[in-house]
């Protein structure tokens, strides 16, 4: 895919010249269009490859080289930006998950809820390493990432179940 829409424009004040240039470009397989800008007719075509081919055809080798360098730089920048955006999104997702897990753990601890050892171990390692990813935590516990995720889902279910029970009791108390 193109990094950006490229465009080559040729200006002339005479409409018949613009149509003549468009016809020649069309015969050379360039998809050129015309529009009027101020008092000039503008013959233009898009697509980076077409621009590059045209410049090469008219012998503007230095312009072709500069154009290709500029296109490559833009493509690399776009790829870097995409990569950074993906990594940033993954980081935010990791942070959000860790915060939810810690909130669930603290919720259960505040109520002195005791869970099985495997869940208590998951809770402890998360609290001791709030900045770590689940994969890093799983490595510390010598279990798979999927297994640890399952444990955090169970912890979440316990916390939700207790919160729901407390909410029902509160509602019941308020209606009495």
Coordinates of C-alpha atoms in Angstrom, one line a residue:
X1 CA 0.0 0.0 0.0
X2 CA 1.0 3.6 -0.7
X3 CA 2.4 5.5 2.2
X4 CA 0.5 8.6 1.1
X5 CA -1.3 9.6 -2.0
X6 CA 1.3 11.0 -4.4
X7 CA 0.4 13.4 -7.1
X8 CA 2.1 14.9 -10.1
X9 CA 0.7 18.1 -11.6
X10 CA 1.4 19.9 -14.9
X11 CA 0.0 23.4 -15.4
X12 CA -1.0 25.3 -18.5
X13 CA -3.3 28.3 -19.1
X14 CA -4.6 26.9 -22.3
X15 CA -7.3 24.2 -22.2
X16 CA -6.5 22.7 -25.6
X17 CA -2.9 22.2 -24.4
X18 CA -4.1 20.5 -21.2
X19 CA -6.3 18.1 -23.2
X20 CA -3.5 17.4 -25.6
X21 CA -1.1 16.5 -22.7
X22 CA -3.8 14.4 -21.1
X23 CA -4.3 12.5 -24.4
X24 CA -0.6 11.8 -24.8
X25 CA -0.3 10.7 -21.1
X26 CA -3.3 8.4 -21.6
X27 CA -1.6 6.8 -24.6
X28 CA 1.4 6.2 -22.4
X29 CA -0.9 4.5 -19.8
X30 CA -1.0 7.3 -17.3
X31 CA -4.4 7.9 -15.9
X32 CA -4.4 11.7 -16.1
X33 CA -7.2 14.1 -15.2
X34 CA -7.8 17.8 -15.7
X35 CA -9.3 20.5 -13.5
X36 CA -9.3 24.3 -13.5
X37 CA -7.4 26.0 -10.7
X38 CA -7.6 29.8 -10.7
X39 CA -6.7 30.6 -14.3
X40 CA -4.7 27.4 -15.1
X41 CA -5.7 24.0 -16.3
X42 CA -4.0 21.4 -14.1
X43 CA -3.3 18.0 -15.6
X44 CA -2.6 15.5 -12.8
X45 CA -2.2 11.9 -12.0
X46 CA -1.9 10.0 -8.8
X47 CA 0.0 7.0 -7.5
X48 CA 3.6 6.9 -6.5
X49 CA 4.6 4.4 -9.2
X50 CA 3.0 6.5 -11.9
X51 CA 4.8 9.6 -10.7
X52 CA 8.1 7.7 -10.6
X53 CA 7.5 6.2 -14.1
X54 CA 6.7 9.6 -15.6
X55 CA 9.8 11.2 -14.1
X56 CA 11.9 8.4 -15.4
X57 CA 10.3 8.6 -18.8
X58 CA 11.2 12.3 -19.2
X59 CA 14.8 11.6 -18.0
X60 CA 14.6 13.2 -14.6
X61 CA 16.8 10.5 -13.0
X62 CA 17.9 12.6 -10.1
X63 CA 14.2 13.4 -9.3
X64 CA 13.4 9.7 -9.5
X65 CA 16.1 8.9 -7.1
X66 CA 15.0 11.7 -4.6
X67 CA 11.4 10.6 -5.0
X68 CA 12.2 7.0 -4.2
X69 CA 14.3 8.0 -1.2
X70 CA 11.5 10.2 0.1
X71 CA 9.0 7.3 -0.4
X72 CA 11.2 4.9 1.4
X73 CA 11.7 7.2 4.3
X74 CA 7.9 7.8 4.6
X75 CA 7.3 4.0 4.4
X76 CA 9.9 3.3 7.2
X77 CA 8.3 6.1 9.3
X78 CA 4.9 4.6 8.8
X79 CA 6.1 1.2 9.8
X80 CA 7.8 2.5 12.9
X81 CA 4.7 4.5 13.8
X82 CA 2.5 1.4 13.4
X83 CA 4.9 -0.7 15.5
X84 CA 5.1 1.9 18.2
X85 CA 1.3 2.2 18.2
X86 CA 0.9 -1.6 18.5
X87 CA 3.4 -1.8 21.3
X88 CA 1.8 1.2 23.1
X89 CA -1.6 -0.4 22.8
X90 CA -0.3 -3.7 24.1
X91 CA 1.4 -1.9 27.0
X92 CA -1.9 -0.1 27.9
X93 CA -3.7 -3.4 27.8
X94 CA -1.1 -5.0 30.1
X95 CA -1.4 -2.1 32.5
X96 CA -5.2 -2.2 32.5
X97 CA -5.2 -5.9 33.1
X98 CA -2.7 -5.6 35.9
X99 CA -4.7 -2.9 37.6
X100 CA -7.9 -5.0 37.4
X101 CA -6.1 -8.0 38.8
X102 CA -4.6 -5.9 41.7
X103 CA -8.1 -4.3 42.4
X104 CA -9.7 -7.8 42.5
X105 CA -6.9 -9.1 44.8
X106 CA -7.2 -6.1 47.2
X107 CA -10.9 -6.4 47.2
X108 CA -10.7 -10.1 48.3
X109 CA -7.9 -9.3 50.8
X110 CA -10.0 -6.5 52.4
X111 CA -12.6 -9.1 53.1
X112 CA -10.2 -11.7 54.4
X113 CA -11.2 -14.1 51.7
X114 CA -8.9 -17.2 51.6
X115 CA -8.5 -19.0 48.3
X116 CA -6.7 -22.1 47.3
X117 CA -2.9 -22.0 47.4
X118 CA -2.5 -21.9 43.6
X119 CA -4.8 -18.8 43.5
X120 CA -3.1 -17.3 46.6
X121 CA 0.3 -17.7 44.8
X122 CA -1.0 -15.9 41.7
X123 CA -2.3 -13.1 43.9
X124 CA 1.0 -12.8 45.8
X125 CA 3.2 -12.8 42.6
X126 CA 0.9 -10.1 41.0
X127 CA 1.1 -7.9 44.1
X128 CA 4.8 -8.2 44.4
X129 CA 5.3 -7.5 40.7
X130 CA 2.6 -5.0 39.6
X131 CA 4.6 -3.9 36.5
X132 CA 5.2 -7.4 35.1
X133 CA 3.3 -8.9 32.2
X134 CA 1.3 -12.1 32.8
X135 CA 3.9 -14.0 30.8
X136 CA 6.6 -12.7 33.2
X137 CA 4.6 -13.6 36.2
X138 CA 3.9 -17.1 34.8
X139 CA 7.6 -17.6 34.4
X140 CA 8.1 -16.7 38.0
X141 CA 5.6 -19.3 39.0
X142 CA 6.9 -21.9 36.5
X143 CA 3.5 -22.2 34.8
X144 CA 2.1 -21.3 31.4
X145 CA 0.8 -17.9 30.6
X146 CA -2.6 -19.5 29.8
X147 CA -2.7 -21.2 33.2
X148 CA -2.0 -18.0 35.0
X149 CA -4.6 -16.2 33.0
X150 CA -7.1 -18.9 34.0
X151 CA -6.2 -18.3 37.7
X152 CA -6.7 -14.6 37.3
X153 CA -10.1 -15.2 35.7
X154 CA -11.0 -17.4 38.7
X155 CA -9.9 -14.7 41.1
X156 CA -12.0 -12.2 39.1
X157 CA -15.0 -14.5 39.3
X158 CA -14.6 -14.8 43.1
X159 CA -14.3 -11.0 43.5
X160 CA -17.4 -10.4 41.2
X161 CA -19.4 -13.1 43.1
X162 CA -18.7 -11.5 46.4
X163 CA -19.3 -7.9 45.1
X164 CA -22.6 -9.0 43.6
X165 CA -23.6 -10.7 47.0
X166 CA -22.7 -7.5 48.8
X167 CA -24.7 -5.4 46.4
X168 CA -27.7 -7.6 46.8
X169 CA -27.4 -7.4 50.6
X170 CA -27.1 -3.6 50.4
X171 CA -30.1 -3.3 48.2
X172 CA -32.1 -5.6 50.5
X173 CA -31.0 -3.6 53.6
X174 CA -32.0 -0.3 51.9
X175 CA -35.4 -1.6 51.0
X176 CA -36.2 -2.9 54.5

